[in-house]
Structures are given as C-alpha cells and as structure tokens.
PDB file of C-alpha atoms in Angstrom:
ATOM      1  CA  ASN A   1      24.947  30.751  42.692  1.00 50.00           C
ATOM      2  CA  ASN A   2      25.821  27.071  42.922  1.00 54.00           C
ATOM      3  CA  SER A   3      22.133  26.149  43.108  1.00 58.00           C
ATOM      4  CA  SER A   4      21.396  27.976  39.835  1.00 64.00           C
ATOM      5  CA  GLY A   5      24.249  26.041  38.186  1.00 69.00           C
ATOM      6  CA  GLY A   6      22.735  22.785  39.450  1.00 75.00           C
ATOM      7  CA  ALA A   7      19.350  23.801  38.098  1.00 79.00           C
ATOM      8  CA  GLY A   8      20.923  24.553  34.712  1.00 79.00           C
ATOM      9  CA  ILE A   9      22.582  21.138  34.636  1.00 87.00           C
ATOM     10  CA  GLN A  10      19.313  19.501  35.652  1.00 85.00           C
ATOM     11  CA  LEU A  11      17.504  21.393  32.891  1.00 87.00           C
ATOM     12  CA  GLU A  12      20.057  20.195  30.303  1.00 87.00           C
ATOM     13  CA  GLN A  13      19.730  16.622  31.557  1.00 90.00           C
ATOM     14  CA  ASP A  14      15.944  16.843  31.298  1.00 88.00           C
ATOM     15  CA  LYS A  15      16.215  18.151  27.716  1.00 87.00           C
ATOM     16  CA  LEU A  16      18.596  15.329  26.800  1.00 89.00           C
ATOM     17  CA  THR A  17      16.314  12.741  28.401  1.00 90.00           C
ATOM     18  CA  LYS A  18      13.304  14.103  26.481  1.00 88.00           C
ATOM     19  CA  LYS A  19      15.278  14.079  23.238  1.00 86.00           C
ATOM     20  CA  LYS A  20      16.348  10.454  23.767  1.00 90.00           C
ATOM     21  CA  LEU A  21      12.801   9.433  24.635  1.00 90.00           C
ATOM     22  CA  ARG A  22      11.405  11.214  21.569  1.00 85.00           C
ATOM     23  CA  LEU A  23      13.983   9.488  19.362  1.00 87.00           C
ATOM     24  CA  ARG A  24      13.083   6.066  20.797  1.00 91.00           C
ATOM     25  CA  ILE A  25       9.374   6.675  20.248  1.00 90.00           C
ATOM     26  CA  CYS A  26       9.950   7.813  16.677  1.00 88.00           C
ATOM     27  CA  ASN A  27      12.176   4.791  15.991  1.00 90.00           C
ATOM     28  CA  PHE A  28       9.395   2.576  17.317  1.00 92.00           C
ATOM     29  CA  LEU A  29       6.830   4.312  15.084  1.00 91.00           C
ATOM     30  CA  LYS A  30       9.055   4.014  12.011  1.00 91.00           C
ATOM     31  CA  ARG A  31       9.630   0.304  12.605  1.00 92.00           C
ATOM     32  CA  TRP A  32       5.887  -0.139  13.074  1.00 91.00           C
ATOM     33  CA  VAL A  33       5.240   1.506   9.704  1.00 91.00           C
ATOM     34  CA  ASP A  34       8.078  -0.365   7.985  1.00 89.00           C
ATOM     35  CA  PHE A  35       7.413  -3.858   9.306  1.00 86.00           C
ATOM     36  CA  TYR A  36       3.818  -3.975  10.528  1.00 83.00           C
ATOM     37  CA  PHE A  37       1.936  -1.689   8.169  1.00 84.00           C
ATOM     38  CA  HIS A  38      -0.739  -4.368   7.836  1.00 75.00           C
ATOM     39  CA  ASP A  39      -1.902  -3.207  11.305  1.00 77.00           C
ATOM     40  CA  PHE A  40      -2.912   0.154   9.843  1.00 81.00           C
ATOM     41  CA  ASP A  41      -6.507   0.678   8.816  1.00 79.00           C
ATOM     42  CA  SER A  42      -7.655   3.914   7.158  1.00 81.00           C
ATOM     43  CA  ASP A  43      -8.494   5.561  10.510  1.00 86.00           C
ATOM     44  CA  LEU A  44      -5.058   4.815  11.936  1.00 87.00           C
ATOM     45  CA  VAL A  45      -3.349   6.029   8.755  1.00 88.00           C
ATOM     46  CA  ASN A  46      -5.300   9.293   8.973  1.00 89.00           C
ATOM     47  CA  GLU A  47      -4.491   9.752  12.676  1.00 91.00           C
ATOM     48  CA  PHE A  48      -0.816   8.938  12.124  1.00 90.00           C
ATOM     49  CA  ASN A  49      -0.596  11.318   9.174  1.00 89.00           C
ATOM     50  CA  SER A  50      -2.349  14.066  11.178  1.00 91.00           C
ATOM     51  CA  PHE A  51       0.156  13.577  13.992  1.00 89.00           C
ATOM     52  CA  ILE A  52       3.095  13.920  11.587  1.00 89.00           C
ATOM     53  CA  VAL A  53       1.612  16.998   9.885  1.00 87.00           C
ATOM     54  CA  ALA A  54       0.938  18.654  13.257  1.00 88.00           C
ATOM     55  CA  GLN A  55       4.526  18.026  14.361  1.00 85.00           C
ATOM     56  CA  LEU A  56       5.880  19.386  11.078  1.00 83.00           C
ATOM     57  CA  GLN A  57       3.759  22.534  11.447  1.00 83.00           C
ATOM     58  CA  TYR A  58       5.419  23.057  14.809  1.00 80.00           C
ATOM     59  CA  ASN A  59       8.914  22.492  13.331  1.00 77.00           C
ATOM     60  CA  LYS A  60       9.180  22.231   9.526  1.00 75.00           C
ATOM     61  CA  ASP A  61      12.795  21.023   9.662  1.00 73.00           C
ATOM     62  CA  ASP A  62      12.135  18.151  12.066  1.00 78.00           C
ATOM     63  CA  SER A  63      14.216  15.414  10.438  1.00 84.00           C
ATOM     64  CA  ILE A  64      12.633  12.653  12.513  1.00 84.00           C
ATOM     65  CA  MET A  65       9.109  13.601  11.459  1.00 86.00           C
ATOM     66  CA  LEU A  66      10.239  13.961   7.843  1.00 87.00           C
ATOM     67  CA  LEU A  67      11.604  10.420   8.069  1.00 89.00           C
ATOM     68  CA  LEU A  68       8.278   9.148   9.446  1.00 90.00           C
ATOM     69  CA  LYS A  69       6.389  10.999   6.691  1.00 89.00           C
ATOM     70  CA  LYS A  70       8.631   9.451   4.038  1.00 89.00           C
ATOM     71  CA  ALA A  71       8.108   5.940   5.487  1.00 90.00           C
ATOM     72  CA  LEU A  72       4.337   6.405   5.590  1.00 90.00           C
ATOM     73  CA  ASP A  73       4.213   7.802   2.050  1.00 88.00           C
ATOM     74  CA  LYS A  74       6.279   4.864   0.826  1.00 87.00           C
ATOM     75  CA  LYS A  75       3.823   2.388   2.325  1.00 85.00           C
ATOM     76  CA  LEU A  76       0.873   4.354   0.950  1.00 85.00           C
ATOM     77  CA  ASN A  77       2.586   4.316  -2.450  1.00 77.00           C
ATOM     78  CA  VAL A  78       2.610   8.115  -2.679  1.00 65.00           C
ATOM     79  CA  GLY A  79       5.134   9.768  -4.982  1.00 54.00           C
ATOM     80  CA  PRO A  80       7.257  12.824  -4.161  1.00 54.00           C
ATOM     81  CA  ALA A  81       4.788  15.203  -5.834  1.00 52.00           C
ATOM     82  CA  GLY A  82       1.974  13.893  -3.627  1.00 51.00           C
ATOM     83  CA  GLY A  83       0.226  11.794  -6.283  1.00 50.00           C
ATOM     84  CA  LEU A  84      -0.071   8.043  -6.343  1.00 50.00           C
ATOM     85  CA  LYS A  85       2.872   6.159  -7.771  1.00 52.00           C
ATOM     86  CA  VAL A  86       2.250   4.195 -10.920  1.00 57.00           C
ATOM     87  CA  THR A  87       3.636   0.694 -11.137  1.00 62.00           C
ATOM     88  CA  THR A  88       6.379   0.620 -13.743  1.00 66.00           C
ATOM     89  CA  PHE A  89       8.127  -2.314 -15.325  1.00 71.00           C
ATOM     90  CA  SER A  90      11.648  -2.720 -16.624  1.00 76.00           C
ATOM     91  CA  THR A  91      10.512  -3.673 -20.114  1.00 82.00           C
ATOM     92  CA  PRO A  92       8.063  -1.822 -22.335  1.00 83.00           C
ATOM     93  CA  THR A  93       4.572  -3.163 -22.808  1.00 82.00           C
ATOM     94  CA  PRO A  94       4.332  -5.415 -25.870  1.00 86.00           C
ATOM     95  CA  PRO A  95       2.031  -4.309 -28.667  1.00 87.00           C
ATOM     96  CA  PRO A  96      -1.486  -5.741 -28.348  1.00 86.00           C
ATOM     97  CA  ILE A  97      -2.442  -8.722 -30.462  1.00 87.00           C
ATOM     98  CA  LEU A  98      -5.586  -7.595 -32.259  1.00 84.00           C
ATOM     99  CA  PRO A  99      -8.572  -9.874 -32.915  1.00 83.00           C
ATOM    100  CA  LYS A 100      -8.395 -11.923 -36.095  1.00 75.00           C
ATOM    101  CA  SER A 101     -11.425 -10.095 -37.518  1.00 72.00           C
ATOM    102  CA  TRP A 102      -9.399  -6.851 -37.363  1.00 73.00           C
ATOM    103  CA  ALA A 103      -6.391  -8.296 -39.190  1.00 67.00           C
ATOM    104  CA  THR A 104      -7.476  -6.881 -42.559  1.00 65.00           C
ATOM    105  CA  GLY A 105      -6.434  -3.382 -41.504  1.00 63.00           C
ATOM    106  CA  VAL A 106      -9.850  -2.034 -42.514  1.00 65.00           C
ATOM    107  CA  ALA A 107     -11.962  -0.444 -39.785  1.00 66.00           C
ATOM    108  CA  TYR A 108     -14.267  -3.122 -38.412  1.00 66.00           C
ATOM    109  CA  ASN A 109     -17.399  -2.286 -36.453  1.00 71.00           C
ATOM    110  CA  GLY A 110     -18.896  -5.770 -36.186  1.00 74.00           C
ATOM    111  CA  PRO A 111     -19.004  -7.965 -33.103  1.00 80.00           C
ATOM    112  CA  VAL A 112     -15.836  -9.517 -31.741  1.00 80.00           C
ATOM    113  CA  PHE A 113     -16.219 -13.160 -30.752  1.00 83.00           C
ATOM    114  CA  PHE A 114     -14.169 -14.975 -28.136  1.00 84.00           C
ATOM    115  CA  ASP A 115     -12.686 -17.243 -30.811  1.00 86.00           C
ATOM    116  CA  ASP A 116     -11.340 -14.149 -32.618  1.00 84.00           C
ATOM    117  CA  LEU A 117      -9.137 -13.241 -29.653  1.00 88.00           C
ATOM    118  CA  ASP A 118      -5.563 -14.455 -29.386  1.00 91.00           C
ATOM    119  CA  GLU A 119      -4.909 -16.711 -26.368  1.00 92.00           C
ATOM    120  CA  LYS A 120      -1.768 -14.818 -25.441  1.00 93.00           C
ATOM    121  CA  GLU A 121      -3.598 -11.487 -25.434  1.00 92.00           C
ATOM    122  CA  ILE A 122      -6.380 -12.953 -23.273  1.00 91.00           C
ATOM    123  CA  ALA A 123      -3.733 -14.160 -20.812  1.00 93.00           C
ATOM    124  CA  ARG A 124      -2.042 -10.741 -20.786  1.00 91.00           C
ATOM    125  CA  GLN A 125      -5.279  -8.880 -20.118  1.00 90.00           C
ATOM    126  CA  LEU A 126      -6.352 -11.327 -17.402  1.00 91.00           C
ATOM    127  CA  THR A 127      -2.938 -10.896 -15.777  1.00 89.00           C
ATOM    128  CA  VAL A 128      -3.373  -7.118 -15.704  1.00 87.00           C
ATOM    129  CA  VAL A 129      -6.805  -7.430 -14.111  1.00 88.00           C
ATOM    130  CA  GLU A 130      -5.722 -10.105 -11.609  1.00 90.00           C
ATOM    131  CA  TYR A 131      -2.642  -8.106 -10.612  1.00 88.00           C
ATOM    132  CA  ASP A 132      -4.837  -5.204  -9.529  1.00 85.00           C
ATOM    133  CA  PHE A 133      -6.707  -7.564  -7.191  1.00 88.00           C
ATOM    134  CA  TYR A 134      -3.535  -9.294  -5.980  1.00 89.00           C
ATOM    135  CA  LYS A 135      -1.583  -6.149  -5.084  1.00 85.00           C
ATOM    136  CA  ASN A 136      -4.381  -4.979  -2.764  1.00 85.00           C
ATOM    137  CA  ILE A 137      -4.341  -8.111  -0.585  1.00 87.00           C
ATOM    138  CA  ALA A 138      -2.810  -7.345   2.806  1.00 83.00           C
ATOM    139  CA  ALA A 139      -0.872 -10.040   4.649  1.00 82.00           C
ATOM    140  CA  LYS A 140      -3.310  -9.923   7.577  1.00 82.00           C
ATOM    141  CA  GLU A 141      -6.137 -11.011   5.243  1.00 86.00           C
ATOM    142  CA  LEU A 142      -4.433 -14.405   4.965  1.00 86.00           C
ATOM    143  CA  LEU A 143      -4.226 -15.026   8.721  1.00 84.00           C
ATOM    144  CA  SER A 144      -6.364 -17.580  10.579  1.00 85.00           C
ATOM    145  CA  LEU A 145      -8.486 -18.457   7.525  1.00 86.00           C
ATOM    146  CA  GLY A 146     -10.184 -15.078   7.864  1.00 83.00           C
ATOM    147  CA  TRP A 147     -11.872 -15.485   4.478  1.00 89.00           C
ATOM    148  CA  GLN A 148     -13.890 -18.412   5.909  1.00 87.00           C
ATOM    149  CA  LYS A 149     -15.132 -16.686   9.087  1.00 89.00           C
ATOM    150  CA  SER A 150     -18.514 -15.060   9.570  1.00 92.00           C
ATOM    151  CA  ASP A 151     -16.922 -11.586   9.479  1.00 90.00           C
ATOM    152  CA  ARG A 152     -14.931 -12.417   6.319  1.00 89.00           C
ATOM    153  CA  ASP A 153     -15.986  -9.179   4.600  1.00 90.00           C
ATOM    154  CA  LEU A 154     -14.120  -7.225   7.289  1.00 87.00           C
ATOM    155  CA  ARG A 155     -11.174  -9.610   7.681  1.00 85.00           C
ATOM    156  CA  SER A 156     -10.356 -10.353   4.031  1.00 90.00           C
ATOM    157  CA  PRO A 157     -12.157  -7.981   1.646  1.00 91.00           C
ATOM    158  CA  ASN A 158      -9.476  -7.893  -1.055  1.00 91.00           C
ATOM    159  CA  LEU A 159      -8.849 -11.628  -0.943  1.00 92.00           C
ATOM    160  CA  LEU A 160     -12.586 -12.215  -1.361  1.00 93.00           C
ATOM    161  CA  LYS A 161     -12.618  -9.897  -4.390  1.00 93.00           C
ATOM    162  CA  MET A 162      -9.809 -11.914  -5.967  1.00 92.00           C
ATOM    163  CA  ILE A 163     -11.583 -15.209  -5.216  1.00 93.00           C
ATOM    164  CA  THR A 164     -14.779 -13.839  -6.777  1.00 93.00           C
ATOM    165  CA  GLN A 165     -12.847 -12.724  -9.871  1.00 92.00           C
ATOM    166  CA  PHE A 166     -11.191 -16.145 -10.141  1.00 92.00           C
ATOM    167  CA  ASN A 167     -14.551 -17.917  -9.871  1.00 93.00           C
ATOM    168  CA  HIS A 168     -16.088 -15.537 -12.403  1.00 92.00           C
ATOM    169  CA  VAL A 169     -13.356 -16.261 -14.965  1.00 89.00           C
ATOM    170  CA  ASN A 170     -13.460 -19.970 -14.136  1.00 89.00           C
ATOM    171  CA  ASN A 171     -17.178 -20.076 -14.973  1.00 88.00           C
ATOM    172  CA  TRP A 172     -16.703 -18.712 -18.493  1.00 80.00           C
TER     173      TRP A 172
END
C-alpha cells in the first residue's frame, strides 16, 4: 500500500514538473513574440499560429495559449473581431485643401496642374503615402547594411520600396 502512495506522489511531482516546464516554454515564446518579432517570417507566423490553434482545440480555456494568441495578434495588428486594425489618430483629419481651379464651387472637369495644388495638401498626401511604406519596415531590414548586399531584395524589401518611393518623388 505504501508503494502505491509513493507512486501517487511521484505522479503528482511529474505533473507539477510538466506544468512548470510548459509555463517556462510559454513564457519564452511570449517574450520571443513581444521582443523579437522581427525574427518571424510568414512561414514561422503560420506555424506558430497553427501551434496555438491546435493547443486551443485541445483545451479552449487554456489561459497560457490565449495569452500567446493575444500577443501574436497584437504584433500582427489584428483586432478583436479578427480583422486588421486601422491606424487611428487622436485628432480628426483636416479637410482637404482643394486645387485652386476648383475654388469657384462649380463642378470642374478640366485638367488639374501641379501649380493648382496647395503645398500643404501635397505634403499631407505625401506623408500618408510615405507612412504606409515606413510602417512596414522591420528593424531587421536595417541591420548590417542589408539594403546594399546582393540579396537586398530578401533582406530589406520594405526599406527598398521606401527608398524607391523617395527617389521617385525626388525626381519630380
């Protein structure tokens, strides 16, 4: 009878050890997502997400997996309803400054020339376009002058897109 009690204690210790190990692994994974997400390419994101989903199918109330899912969704910029989050600002968008040729208030179907555009509105629109390029640049694209290497298209694709956009605007 004493041996069955020892086996029960050993079983409880094994369960506790597994639980501690699982918690450590999940803490490691969460820190990896939180602090080193630039390591994740699309394949790794898909594998990581599949792992989380599989674990949640096994136990839907697994708080550790729910925490990992939330961290991954945050980095992927996914909202609570599953759709992409939209960048919002604290102040409303200012009204557009219309071209001078439209100032009469009468519908105008003629060409709009660059000189008709307000400088401030040009700057606003360029900022919107440039921001879309800028927000996609990952920190790892800036490492080791990757944009100058022979495999630059793999190392720094978003940075190269922003450089191309800058050069395009610069050549106006």
